Coordinates of N, CA and C in Angstrom, one line a residue:
M1 N 23.0 -13.8 58.4 CA 24.1 -12.9 57.1 C 23.8 -11.7 57.0
I2 N 22.6 -11.6 56.7 CA 21.3 -9.8 56.2 C 22.4 -9.6 56.7
R3 N 21.6 -9.5 58.3 CA 21.5 -8.2 59.6 C 23.5 -8.1 59.4
K4 N 23.8 -8.4 59.5 CA 25.6 -8.7 59.4 C 25.6 -7.8 57.8
L5 N 25.9 -8.2 56.4 CA 25.8 -7.3 56.0 C 24.9 -6.1 55.1
S6 N 24.0 -6.1 56.1 CA 22.6 -4.8 56.2 C 24.6 -4.2 57.9
L7 N 24.3 -4.0 58.5 CA 25.3 -3.6 58.9 C 26.2 -2.8 59.0
M8 N 27.0 -3.9 58.0 CA 28.6 -2.8 57.5 C 28.4 -1.8 56.4
V9 N 26.8 -2.3 55.3 CA 26.7 -1.1 54.1 C 25.9 0.7 55.2
V10 N 25.2 0.0 55.9 CA 24.9 1.5 57.1 C 25.7 2.5 57.7
T11 N 27.4 1.2 58.2 CA 28.3 1.7 58.7 C 29.6 2.0 57.1
L12 N 29.2 1.7 56.4 CA 29.6 2.4 55.3 C 29.0 3.8 55.3
L13 N 28.0 3.8 54.6 CA 26.9 4.9 54.7 C 27.4 6.0 55.3
M14 N 27.3 5.7 56.8 CA 28.0 6.6 57.6 C 28.9 7.3 57.9
A15 N 30.5 7.1 57.5 CA 31.5 7.0 57.1 C 31.8 7.4 56.0
I16 N 30.3 7.4 54.6 CA 31.3 8.1 53.4 C 30.1 9.9 53.7
T17 N 28.8 9.7 54.7 CA 27.9 10.6 55.1 C 28.7 11.9 56.2
A18 N 29.6 11.1 57.0 CA 30.8 11.8 57.7 C 31.5 12.3 57.5
N19 N 32.2 11.6 55.7 CA 34.0 12.6 55.2 C 33.2 14.1 54.9
A20 N 32.0 13.4 54.4 CA 31.1 14.7 53.4 C 31.1 15.4 54.9
Q21 N 31.0 15.8 55.6 CA 29.8 17.5 56.2 C 31.7 18.3 57.1
F22 N 32.4 18.1 56.6 CA 33.3 19.0 57.1 C 34.9 19.6 55.2
E23 N 33.8 19.2 54.9 CA 35.1 19.4 53.4 C 34.8 21.5 53.0
Q24 N 36.3 21.6 52.5 CA 36.6 22.9 52.1 C 35.5 23.4 51.2
G25 N 34.7 24.8 51.6 CA 34.3 25.5 51.2 C 32.6 25.6 51.7
K26 N 32.4 25.3 52.9 CA 31.2 24.4 52.8 C 31.3 26.3 53.7
K27 N 29.5 26.9 54.8 CA 29.9 27.8 55.1 C 29.1 27.6 57.0
Y28 N 28.9 28.3 57.8 CA 29.1 28.0 59.3 C 28.6 28.8 59.3
I29 N 27.1 28.8 61.0 CA 27.1 29.7 61.3 C 26.2 29.2 62.2
S30 N 26.3 29.3 63.7 CA 26.1 28.9 64.8 C 25.7 30.6 66.0
A31 N 24.7 29.6 66.8 CA 23.9 29.9 67.5 C 24.4 29.3 69.8
S32 N 25.0 30.0 70.4 CA 25.3 29.0 71.6 C 24.9 29.7 72.4
F33 N 24.8 28.9 73.9 CA 24.5 29.7 74.6 C 25.0 29.4 76.3
S34 N 26.2 29.5 76.8 CA 27.2 29.6 78.1 C 26.3 30.0 79.8
G35 N 26.7 30.3 80.2 CA 26.3 30.5 81.9 C 25.5 29.3 83.1
L36 N 24.6 30.1 83.4 CA 23.8 29.4 84.6 C 24.8 28.9 85.6
D37 N 25.7 29.3 86.0 CA 26.4 28.1 86.6 C 27.5 26.8 86.2
L38 N 27.4 27.0 84.8 CA 27.8 26.1 83.7 C 29.5 26.5 83.8
N39 N 30.1 28.0 84.3 CA 30.6 28.2 83.6 C 32.0 28.6 85.1
Y40 N 33.2 29.3 85.5 CA 33.2 29.3 86.5 C 35.0 30.5 86.3
N41 N 34.9 31.4 87.1 CA 35.9 32.5 87.2 C 35.5 33.3 88.6
G42 N 36.3 33.2 89.3 CA 37.0 34.6 90.2 C 36.1 35.3 91.1
T43 N 35.1 35.3 90.2 CA 34.2 36.1 91.1 C 32.9 35.6 90.9
S44 N 33.1 34.4 90.9 CA 31.8 33.0 91.1 C 30.4 33.5 91.1
E45 N 29.8 35.0 90.4 CA 29.2 35.5 89.8 C 27.9 34.5 88.8
F46 N 26.8 34.5 89.1 CA 25.8 33.4 87.9 C 25.9 35.2 87.0
S47 N 26.2 34.1 85.6 CA 25.7 35.1 84.5 C 25.7 34.0 83.1
V48 N 25.0 34.4 82.4 CA 24.5 34.1 81.1 C 24.5 34.6 79.5
G49 N 25.1 33.7 79.2 CA 26.2 34.3 77.8 C 25.6 33.2 76.3
F50 N 25.3 34.4 75.0 CA 25.3 34.4 74.2 C 25.8 34.8 73.0
E51 N 26.4 33.3 72.5 CA 27.3 34.3 71.5 C 26.7 33.8 69.9
A52 N 26.8 34.2 68.8 CA 26.7 34.0 67.8 C 28.5 33.9 66.6
K53 N 28.2 32.6 66.1 CA 29.4 32.2 65.0 C 28.7 32.4 63.4
G54 N 30.1 33.0 62.5 CA 29.8 32.2 61.5 C 31.4 32.5 61.1
G55 N 31.3 31.4 60.0 CA 32.3 30.6 59.3 C 32.6 29.9 58.2
Y56 N 33.3 30.1 57.6 CA 34.3 29.4 57.0 C 35.5 28.0 56.6
L57 N 34.8 26.6 55.9 CA 35.7 25.6 56.0 C 36.9 26.1 54.4
V58 N 38.1 26.6 55.0 CA 39.5 27.4 54.5 C 40.0 25.6 53.8
E59 N 39.9 24.7 54.1 CA 40.7 23.5 53.4 C 39.0 22.5 54.7
D60 N 39.4 21.4 53.7 CA 39.3 20.2 54.8 C 39.3 19.8 55.8
N61 N 38.0 20.2 57.4 CA 38.6 19.4 58.5 C 38.6 21.4 59.2
L62 N 39.6 22.9 58.3 CA 40.0 23.6 59.2 C 38.4 24.4 58.5
M63 N 38.4 25.8 59.9 CA 37.6 26.6 59.7 C 37.6 27.6 59.9
V64 N 37.5 28.8 59.3 CA 38.4 30.1 60.6 C 36.8 30.0 61.0
L65 N 36.5 31.2 62.0 CA 35.5 31.9 61.9 C 35.5 33.5 62.9
G66 N 34.2 33.8 63.1 CA 34.2 35.0 63.8 C 33.4 34.8 64.6
T67 N 33.0 35.4 65.7 CA 32.2 35.8 67.3 C 31.9 37.2 67.5
L68 N 30.6 36.7 67.9 CA 29.9 38.5 68.2 C 29.4 37.4 69.3
G69 N 29.4 38.5 70.8 CA 28.6 37.9 72.2 C 28.4 38.9 73.4
Y70 N 27.2 38.5 74.3 CA 27.0 39.0 75.3 C 27.2 38.4 76.2
N71 N 27.0 38.7 77.6 CA 27.5 38.2 78.6 C 26.8 39.0 79.5
H72 N 25.4 38.8 81.0 CA 25.0 39.0 81.0 C 25.7 38.7 83.3
I73 N 26.2 39.7 83.8 CA 27.2 39.7 84.9 C 25.8 39.9 85.8
G74 N 25.5 38.8 87.4 CA 24.7 38.8 87.8 C 25.6 39.8 89.5
G75 N 25.2 39.6 89.9 CA 25.5 40.0 91.5 C 25.3 41.8 91.9
D76 N 26.1 42.3 92.1 CA 26.6 44.0 92.3 C 26.0 44.4 90.4
D77 N 25.8 45.6 91.0 CA 26.0 47.1 89.9 C 27.0 47.4 89.2
K78 N 28.0 46.6 90.2 CA 29.5 47.7 89.8 C 30.0 46.1 89.0
T79 N 29.6 45.3 88.6 CA 29.9 44.4 88.1 C 29.3 44.9 86.4
P80 N 29.9 44.9 85.1 CA 28.7 45.8 84.1 C 28.6 44.5 83.1
D81 N 27.6 44.4 81.9 CA 27.5 43.9 81.0 C 28.9 43.0 80.5
R82 N 29.1 42.6 79.4 CA 30.3 42.4 78.6 C 29.8 42.5 77.6
F83 N 30.3 42.5 76.8 CA 29.6 42.7 74.2 C 31.5 42.1 74.2
S84 N 31.7 41.1 73.5 CA 32.7 41.2 72.6 C 32.6 40.9 71.4
I85 N 33.3 40.6 71.0 CA 34.1 40.5 69.0 C 35.7 39.8 69.1
G86 N 35.2 38.5 68.5 CA 36.8 37.8 68.7 C 36.6 37.3 68.2
A87 N 38.4 35.8 66.9 CA 37.5 35.1 65.6 C 39.1 33.7 66.6
Q88 N 38.2 32.9 65.7 CA 38.8 31.8 66.0 C 38.7 30.8 64.8
G89 N 39.5 29.5 65.3 CA 39.6 28.5 64.1 C 39.9 26.9 64.3
R90 N 39.1 26.8 64.2 CA 38.5 25.3 64.5 C 39.3 24.2 63.9
Y91 N 39.7 22.3 63.8 CA 40.3 21.8 63.7 C 39.2 20.6 63.9
Y92 N 37.9 20.7 63.6 CA 37.8 19.1 63.0 C 38.5 17.8 62.7
I93 N 38.7 16.5 63.7 CA 39.6 16.0 64.2 C 38.7 14.4 62.9
I94 N 39.6 13.5 62.4 CA 39.6 13.4 61.6 C 37.6 11.8 61.2
Q95 N 37.4 13.5 60.9 CA 35.5 13.9 60.4 C 35.1 12.8 61.5
N96 N 35.1 12.7 62.5 CA 34.1 12.2 63.5 C 33.3 13.1 65.1
G97 N 33.3 14.5 64.3 CA 33.3 15.8 65.1 C 33.4 16.3 66.0
I98 N 34.6 16.1 66.8 CA 35.9 16.2 67.7 C 36.1 17.3 67.2
Y99 N 35.7 18.7 67.8 CA 37.0 19.5 67.4 C 37.5 20.7 68.3
L100 N 39.0 21.0 68.1 CA 39.5 21.7 69.1 C 39.4 22.5 68.0
G101 N 39.4 23.7 68.6 CA 39.8 25.2 68.5 C 40.0 25.8 69.3
L102 N 40.9 27.1 68.4 CA 41.6 28.4 69.4 C 41.3 29.6 68.7
G103 N 41.2 30.4 69.8 CA 40.9 31.5 69.2 C 41.2 33.3 70.4
A104 N 40.6 34.3 70.2 CA 41.0 35.4 70.6 C 39.8 36.6 71.0
T105 N 39.6 36.9 72.1 CA 37.9 37.7 72.0 C 38.4 38.9 73.2
Y106 N 38.3 39.8 72.4 CA 38.1 41.5 73.2 C 36.5 41.7 73.7
K107 N 37.2 41.5 75.3 CA 35.4 42.1 75.6 C 35.5 43.1 76.3
H108 N 34.2 44.2 75.9 CA 34.6 45.4 75.9 C 33.2 45.3 77.0
G109 N 33.0 46.2 78.6 CA 32.4 46.0 79.2 C 31.9 47.6 80.1
N110 N 30.6 48.4 79.7 CA 31.5 50.9 79.8 C 33.0 50.6 79.6
H111 N 33.1 51.9 80.6 CA 34.1 52.0 80.7 C 35.3 51.4 81.1
S112 N 35.2 51.2 82.3 CA 35.6 50.1 82.7 C 36.0 48.9 83.0
Y113 N 35.1 47.8 82.0 CA 36.7 46.3 81.5 C 36.9 46.2 80.4
N114 N 37.4 46.0 80.0 CA 38.0 46.4 78.5 C 39.1 45.1 78.9
D115 N 39.3 43.8 77.6 CA 40.3 42.0 78.4 C 40.0 41.6 77.3
I116 N 40.8 41.3 76.6 CA 41.5 40.6 75.4 C 42.1 39.7 76.5
M117 N 41.0 38.2 75.3 CA 41.3 37.0 75.7 C 41.5 35.9 74.9
P118 N 42.6 35.4 74.9 CA 42.8 33.1 74.5 C 42.0 32.8 74.5
M119 N 41.0 31.4 73.9 CA 40.6 31.4 74.5 C 40.7 30.0 73.6
V120 N 41.1 28.1 74.3 CA 40.9 26.9 73.5 C 39.7 26.1 73.6
E121 N 39.7 25.5 73.0 CA 38.4 24.7 73.4 C 38.3 23.4 73.1
V122 N 37.4 22.0 73.4 CA 37.0 21.1 72.7 C 35.8 20.3 72.6
G123 N 35.2 20.0 71.4 CA 33.2 20.2 71.2 C 33.2 19.3 70.7
Y124 N 32.3 19.3 70.4 CA 32.0 17.8 69.3 C 30.7 18.0 68.4
A125 N 30.3 17.8 67.5 CA 29.3 18.3 66.6 C 28.8 16.9 66.2
F126 N 27.8 17.0 66.3 CA 26.9 15.6 67.1 C 26.3 16.3 65.8
F127 N 25.5 15.7 64.4 CA 24.9 15.9 63.0 C 22.3 15.5 64.0
I128 N 21.6 16.7 63.6 CA 20.5 15.9 63.8 C 19.9 15.4 62.0
N129 N 20.6 16.4 61.4 CA 20.5 15.9 60.0 C 21.9 16.2 59.6
R130 N 21.2 16.0 58.0 CA 22.8 16.4 57.0 C 23.7 17.8 57.2
H131 N 22.6 18.8 58.1 CA 22.8 19.9 57.7 C 23.0 20.3 59.2
V132 N 22.0 20.4 60.5 CA 22.0 20.9 61.4 C 22.6 20.4 62.4
T133 N 23.5 21.0 63.7 CA 24.3 19.8 64.6 C 23.8 20.7 65.8
I134 N 23.9 20.0 67.2 CA 24.6 20.3 68.4 C 25.6 20.3 69.1
E135 N 26.0 20.8 69.2 CA 27.6 21.6 69.6 C 27.7 21.7 70.9
P136 N 28.4 20.8 71.9 CA 28.3 21.1 73.4 C 29.6 21.3 73.1
A137 N 30.6 21.9 73.5 CA 31.6 22.8 73.7 C 32.5 22.7 75.6
L138 N 32.9 22.2 75.3 CA 34.6 22.8 77.1 C 35.5 24.1 76.1
Y139 N 35.0 25.4 77.1 CA 36.7 26.3 77.2 C 37.2 27.1 77.6
Y140 N 37.5 27.4 77.5 CA 39.3 28.5 79.1 C 39.1 29.5 78.1
E141 N 38.7 30.0 78.9 CA 39.3 32.4 78.4 C 40.3 32.5 79.1
Q142 N 41.7 33.1 78.7 CA 42.7 33.4 80.0 C 42.3 34.4 79.7
S143 N 41.7 35.8 80.6 CA 42.3 37.2 81.1 C 43.9 37.6 80.8
I144 N 43.8 38.7 80.5 CA 45.1 39.7 80.4 C 45.4 40.3 81.1
N145 N 43.9 40.3 81.3 CA 44.5 42.1 82.7 C 44.6 41.4 84.1
N146 N 42.8 40.8 84.6 CA 43.5 39.6 85.8 C 43.1 38.0 85.7
H147 N 43.8 38.0 85.3 CA 43.5 36.2 85.5 C 43.1 35.6 86.7
S148 N 42.9 36.3 87.7 CA 42.5 35.1 89.1 C 41.2 35.5 89.0
K149 N 40.8 37.1 87.8 CA 39.6 37.0 88.4 C 38.0 37.3 87.4
Y150 N 39.0 37.5 86.1 CA 37.9 37.5 84.9 C 38.0 36.3 83.9
S151 N 39.6 34.4 84.2 CA 39.8 34.0 83.3 C 38.4 33.5 83.1
N152 N 37.9 32.2 82.8 CA 36.5 31.1 82.6 C 36.8 30.0 82.4
V153 N 36.6 28.9 83.1 CA 36.3 27.5 82.3 C 34.6 26.9 82.6
G154 N 34.1 26.7 81.0 CA 33.2 26.6 81.1 C 32.3 25.4 80.3
L155 N 30.8 25.2 79.9 CA 30.5 24.4 79.7 C 29.6 25.2 78.9
R156 N 29.6 25.1 77.5 CA 28.9 25.8 76.5 C 27.7 24.5 74.8
L157 N 26.2 25.5 75.0 CA 26.2 24.2 74.3 C 25.3 24.9 72.8
G158 N 26.4 24.9 72.0 CA 25.6 25.5 70.9 C 24.6 24.7 70.0
L159 N 24.4 25.5 69.1 CA 22.8 25.6 67.6 C 23.9 25.1 65.8
G160 N 24.5 24.5 65.3 CA 25.1 25.1 64.3 C 24.4 24.3 63.1
L161 N 24.7 25.5 61.9 CA 24.2 25.1 60.3 C 25.1 24.9 60.0
Y162 N 25.0 24.2 58.6 CA 26.4 23.8 58.0 C 26.0 23.9 56.3
L163 N 26.3 25.4 56.2 CA 25.9 24.8 54.7 C 26.6 24.8 53.6
F164 N 26.3 24.5 52.2 CA 27.2 24.4 51.4 C 27.3 25.4 50.8

């Protein structure tokens, strides 16, 4: 009986703690890593990418984010590395850490590559402690310039920090 009661108390405390994670007014910073053949596009070349995000929870479960990124594309010297800047919205589903993201990114690589890429993602914010998360996410980026060559589907792994 004591075990069952203890389990119920722990479950209740976890639910209360999880409820406070995505509340209005929190700030968010993150660094994420993608690539190493964890994504696919029409060129199928080796790529590695890094992205920094900053966000703010405007309402409970609803975050707006700004992103900066760099993507190195391997293969021939004709394919330029890409820098990106973007905006994103994120909605956390019923305080369980699963989120849906929607956004757009402008990507630039020297004078031969400029693209706007709408993006959708689904991910999970796994809390290591009260403020730090590990965030795996599946994403899809749709290229406006050349769908078959530059659109990406992939896996991103991030480390997030939720601040009060």
